[in-house]
Amino acid sequence: MGNIFRALVAFIPADRCQNYVVGDLREMPLDKMVDLSGNQMRRFPGHVCSFRELVKLYLSDNHLTSLPPELGQLQKLQILALDFNNFKTLPQVVCTLKHLCILYLGNNKLCDLPKELSLLQNLQTLWLEANCLTQLPEVVCELSLLRTLHAGSNALCVLPDQLRRLQELRTIWLSSNLLTNFPPVLLHMPFLEVIDVDRNRIWYFPSLAHLSSLKLVIYDHNPCRNAPKVAKGVRRVGRWAEETPEPDPRKARRYALTMDDIPEPPATAPAPALPPANS
């Protein structure tokens, strides 16, 4: 019943729709959080901008394409969730919220980010997954306090060398992109703790043993001929992950042959199964 009601609300004229969606939200919530996720909104309810003490604002899973300039009045915002909307460009007003620590932009239609994003110098977590990025916007490399970057499910082929500037970065998620080589810049980031390159097109992994802070590397579902070599105690998730320090070269060769659609020679042990297709 709730879903039917929300579907009907989506077709109510915008001004009247706000009354249904926001309900009795007329005063600043005591927990300084407003959650308007999943309400089929096409326009942001402007009176929320009067909640000057607001710290968390969740607008996920709506139909938003823009935000009003008045949002800039919420200068105490630390968390802003805009994921699962219809943004093709990031509204400039977001770049004025200088106390943001966490920004969710996943599952939109973003092809780039404005250079003004560099003003968010308190940003520590940025979610960009499932957009239309063919390259990582260089402005991301100017977010000096960034610790977690989610950029999976885009169309990234390479990473900018400037990424190494982010010396606070600890976790980078790059699954389901178009990487054919392990990004060289990551080899110069010894402070990384988690690297996820699952579901790409990487054929060969260089040694990661020199990355002294590394705790986890996820490389499954790549047509790789080897497993990345890592330091003792680092967890690997992917083919040959349990073999130390490198996979049996005979198994690696058999796997490479099957990936090249070349008939496999007879073997006493069964060949390792091919990884499942992307789901």
Coordinates of C-alpha atoms in Angstrom, one line a residue:
M1 CA 0.0 0.0 0.0
G2 CA 2.8 2.4 0.8
N3 CA 4.4 1.9 -2.6
I4 CA 1.1 2.6 -4.3
F5 CA 0.8 5.8 -2.3
R6 CA 4.3 6.9 -3.2
A7 CA 3.7 6.2 -6.8
L8 CA 0.6 8.4 -6.8
V9 CA 2.5 11.2 -4.9
A10 CA 5.0 11.3 -7.8
F11 CA 2.3 12.6 -10.1
I12 CA 0.9 15.2 -7.7
P13 CA 2.0 18.8 -8.6
A14 CA 5.2 19.7 -6.9
D15 CA 3.9 22.2 -4.4
R16 CA 1.2 19.9 -3.1
C17 CA 3.5 16.9 -3.2
Q18 CA 5.8 18.5 -0.6
N19 CA 2.9 18.5 1.9
Y20 CA 2.4 14.8 1.5
V21 CA 6.0 13.8 1.5
V22 CA 7.3 15.9 4.4
G23 CA 4.2 15.4 6.5
D24 CA 4.5 17.1 9.9
L25 CA 8.3 18.0 9.5
R26 CA 8.0 21.6 10.4
E27 CA 10.5 21.9 13.2
M28 CA 14.1 21.1 13.6
P29 CA 14.4 17.4 14.6
L30 CA 16.0 16.8 18.0
D31 CA 18.6 14.4 16.5
K32 CA 19.5 17.0 13.8
M33 CA 18.8 14.5 11.1
V34 CA 16.2 14.6 8.2
D35 CA 15.6 11.4 6.2
L36 CA 13.5 11.9 3.1
S37 CA 14.8 8.8 1.3
G38 CA 12.5 6.8 -1.0
N39 CA 9.7 9.4 -1.2
Q40 CA 9.6 9.7 -5.0
M41 CA 10.4 13.4 -4.6
R42 CA 11.0 15.4 -7.8
R43 CA 11.8 18.7 -5.9
F44 CA 13.5 19.3 -2.6
P45 CA 11.2 20.7 0.1
G46 CA 12.6 24.2 0.5
H47 CA 11.6 24.8 4.1
V48 CA 14.1 22.2 5.3
C49 CA 16.7 24.8 4.5
S50 CA 15.5 26.7 7.5
F51 CA 16.9 23.9 9.8
R52 CA 20.2 25.7 10.2
E53 CA 21.5 23.2 12.8
L54 CA 21.0 20.2 10.6
V55 CA 23.9 17.7 10.6
K56 CA 22.6 14.8 8.5
L57 CA 20.4 15.0 5.4
Y58 CA 19.3 11.9 3.5
L59 CA 17.7 12.3 0.1
S60 CA 18.4 8.9 -1.4
D61 CA 16.2 7.1 -3.8
N62 CA 14.1 9.9 -5.1
H63 CA 13.8 11.6 -8.6
L64 CA 15.8 14.7 -7.8
T65 CA 17.7 16.5 -10.6
S66 CA 18.6 19.7 -8.9
L67 CA 18.8 21.4 -5.5
P68 CA 17.9 24.9 -4.4
P69 CA 20.6 27.6 -3.7
E70 CA 19.0 27.9 -0.2
L71 CA 20.5 24.5 0.7
G72 CA 23.7 26.5 1.3
Q73 CA 22.2 27.8 4.5
L74 CA 22.8 24.3 6.1
Q75 CA 26.4 25.1 6.9
K76 CA 26.6 22.5 9.7
L77 CA 25.8 19.6 7.5
Q78 CA 28.3 16.7 7.8
I79 CA 26.5 13.9 6.0
L80 CA 24.6 14.4 2.7
A81 CA 23.1 11.5 0.8
L82 CA 22.1 12.1 -2.8
D83 CA 22.5 8.6 -4.1
F84 CA 19.9 6.9 -6.3
N85 CA 18.6 10.0 -7.9
N86 CA 18.7 11.5 -11.4
F87 CA 21.5 14.0 -11.1
K88 CA 23.5 14.5 -14.4
T89 CA 25.6 17.2 -12.8
L90 CA 26.4 17.9 -9.2
P91 CA 24.5 21.0 -8.0
Q92 CA 27.0 23.8 -7.2
V93 CA 25.4 24.4 -3.9
V94 CA 26.7 21.1 -2.6
C95 CA 30.3 22.5 -3.0
T96 CA 29.4 25.3 -0.5
L97 CA 28.8 22.9 2.4
K98 CA 32.3 23.1 3.7
H99 CA 31.7 20.9 6.8
L100 CA 30.6 17.9 4.8
C101 CA 32.5 14.7 5.9
I102 CA 30.5 12.1 4.0
L103 CA 29.0 12.6 0.5
Y104 CA 26.9 9.9 -1.2
L105 CA 26.6 10.4 -5.0
G106 CA 26.3 6.8 -6.1
N107 CA 23.7 5.6 -8.7
N108 CA 23.2 8.9 -10.5
K109 CA 24.1 9.9 -14.0
L110 CA 27.2 11.9 -13.3
C111 CA 29.9 12.2 -16.0
D112 CA 32.2 14.6 -14.2
L113 CA 32.4 16.6 -11.0
P114 CA 32.8 20.4 -10.7
K115 CA 36.2 21.9 -9.8
E116 CA 34.5 23.6 -6.9
L117 CA 34.3 20.2 -5.1
S118 CA 37.8 21.0 -4.0
L119 CA 36.3 23.4 -1.5
L120 CA 35.1 20.5 0.6
Q121 CA 38.3 20.1 2.4
N122 CA 36.7 18.2 5.3
L123 CA 35.4 15.4 3.1
Q124 CA 36.5 12.0 4.3
T125 CA 34.2 9.6 2.4
L126 CA 33.1 10.0 -1.2
W127 CA 30.7 7.5 -2.9
L128 CA 30.7 7.7 -6.7
E129 CA 29.7 4.2 -7.6
A130 CA 27.4 3.4 -10.5
N131 CA 27.6 6.7 -12.4
C132 CA 28.8 7.4 -15.9
L133 CA 32.5 8.2 -15.2
T134 CA 35.0 7.3 -17.9
Q135 CA 37.8 8.8 -15.9
L136 CA 38.2 9.7 -12.2
P137 CA 37.7 13.5 -11.9
E138 CA 41.0 15.1 -11.0
V139 CA 39.3 17.3 -8.5
V140 CA 39.0 14.2 -6.3
C141 CA 42.7 14.3 -6.0
E142 CA 42.4 17.7 -4.2
L143 CA 40.4 16.3 -1.3
S144 CA 43.3 16.1 1.1
L145 CA 41.5 14.5 4.0
L146 CA 39.7 11.8 1.9
R147 CA 40.0 8.4 3.6
T148 CA 37.5 6.3 1.6
L149 CA 36.7 6.4 -2.1
H150 CA 34.0 4.3 -3.7
A151 CA 34.2 4.5 -7.5
G152 CA 33.0 1.1 -8.5
S153 CA 30.6 0.3 -11.4
N154 CA 31.8 3.1 -13.7
A155 CA 33.8 2.9 -16.9
L156 CA 37.2 3.8 -15.5
C157 CA 40.2 2.6 -17.6
V158 CA 43.0 4.4 -15.7
L159 CA 43.5 6.4 -12.5
P160 CA 45.2 9.8 -12.5
D161 CA 48.8 9.9 -11.1
Q162 CA 47.7 12.8 -8.9
L163 CA 45.8 10.3 -6.8
R164 CA 49.0 9.7 -4.8
R165 CA 48.5 13.2 -3.2
L166 CA 45.8 11.7 -1.1
Q167 CA 48.0 10.6 1.8
E168 CA 45.0 10.1 4.1
L169 CA 43.4 7.6 1.7
R170 CA 43.0 4.2 3.3
T171 CA 40.3 2.4 1.2
I172 CA 39.7 2.5 -2.5
W173 CA 36.9 0.5 -4.2
L174 CA 37.2 0.1 -8.0
S175 CA 35.2 -3.0 -8.7
S176 CA 33.3 -3.4 -12.0
N177 CA 35.2 -0.9 -14.1
L178 CA 37.3 -1.4 -17.3
L179 CA 40.8 -1.6 -15.9
T180 CA 43.0 -3.8 -18.0
N181 CA 46.1 -3.0 -15.9
F182 CA 46.5 -2.7 -12.2
P183 CA 46.6 1.1 -11.7
P184 CA 50.3 2.0 -11.4
V185 CA 49.6 5.0 -9.1
L186 CA 48.4 2.6 -6.4
L187 CA 51.9 1.1 -6.2
H188 CA 53.1 4.5 -4.9
M189 CA 50.5 4.7 -2.1
P190 CA 51.9 2.6 0.8
F191 CA 49.3 4.0 3.2
L192 CA 46.4 2.1 1.5
E193 CA 44.8 -0.5 3.7
V194 CA 42.1 -1.9 1.3
I195 CA 42.2 -2.2 -2.5
D196 CA 39.3 -3.6 -4.4
V197 CA 39.7 -4.2 -8.1
D198 CA 37.2 -7.0 -8.4
R199 CA 35.4 -7.5 -11.7
N200 CA 37.8 -5.7 -14.0
R201 CA 39.9 -6.9 -17.0
I202 CA 43.3 -7.1 -15.3
W203 CA 45.6 -9.8 -16.8
Y204 CA 48.6 -9.4 -14.6
F205 CA 49.2 -8.2 -11.0
P206 CA 52.5 -6.7 -9.9
S207 CA 53.8 -7.3 -6.4
L208 CA 52.1 -5.4 -3.7
A209 CA 54.4 -6.7 -1.0
H210 CA 55.9 -3.3 -0.5
L211 CA 52.6 -1.7 0.5
S212 CA 53.3 -1.7 4.2
S213 CA 49.8 -0.7 5.4
L214 CA 47.9 -3.1 3.1
K215 CA 45.4 -5.4 4.9
L216 CA 43.1 -6.6 2.2
V217 CA 43.2 -6.8 -1.6
I218 CA 40.2 -8.0 -3.6
Y219 CA 41.0 -9.0 -7.2
D220 CA 38.5 -11.8 -8.0
H221 CA 36.7 -12.0 -11.4
N222 CA 39.7 -10.8 -13.4
P223 CA 41.3 -12.8 -16.3
C224 CA 44.6 -12.7 -14.4
R225 CA 47.5 -15.0 -15.0
N226 CA 48.8 -14.6 -11.4
A227 CA 47.8 -13.5 -7.9
P228 CA 49.3 -10.4 -6.5
K229 CA 52.2 -11.0 -4.2
V230 CA 51.5 -9.5 -0.8
A231 CA 53.3 -9.2 2.6
K232 CA 52.7 -11.7 5.4
G233 CA 49.3 -11.2 7.1
V234 CA 47.6 -9.5 4.1
R235 CA 44.3 -11.1 3.1
R236 CA 43.8 -11.8 -0.6
V237 CA 40.3 -12.5 -2.2
G238 CA 40.5 -14.0 -5.6
R239 CA 42.0 -16.9 -7.6
W240 CA 45.0 -18.6 -6.0
A241 CA 44.4 -16.5 -2.8
E242 CA 45.4 -19.3 -0.5
E243 CA 48.6 -20.1 -2.3
T244 CA 51.8 -18.4 -1.0
P245 CA 53.5 -16.5 -2.3
E246 CA 52.5 -17.1 -5.9
P247 CA 50.2 -19.6 -7.6
D248 CA 51.4 -22.8 -9.1
P249 CA 52.8 -21.6 -12.6
R250 CA 51.2 -24.7 -14.2
K251 CA 47.8 -23.8 -13.0
A252 CA 48.3 -20.2 -14.0
R253 CA 49.3 -21.3 -17.5
R254 CA 46.2 -23.5 -17.8
Y255 CA 44.0 -20.7 -16.7
A256 CA 45.5 -18.3 -19.2
L257 CA 45.0 -20.8 -22.0
T258 CA 41.4 -21.2 -21.2
M259 CA 40.9 -17.5 -21.1
D260 CA 42.4 -17.3 -24.6
D261 CA 40.0 -20.0 -25.8
I262 CA 42.9 -22.3 -26.6
P263 CA 42.2 -26.0 -26.0
E264 CA 43.7 -27.1 -22.7
P265 CA 46.1 -30.1 -22.8
P266 CA 45.2 -33.2 -20.8
A267 CA 46.1 -33.0 -17.2
T268 CA 46.0 -35.4 -14.3
A269 CA 44.1 -32.9 -12.2
P270 CA 41.0 -31.0 -13.4
A271 CA 41.6 -27.5 -14.6
P272 CA 40.4 -24.7 -12.4
A273 CA 36.9 -23.5 -13.1
L274 CA 36.4 -20.3 -15.0
P275 CA 35.1 -17.4 -13.0
P276 CA 31.4 -16.7 -13.4
A277 CA 30.3 -14.1 -15.8
N278 CA 29.5 -10.6 -14.3
S279 CA 26.2 -10.6 -12.6

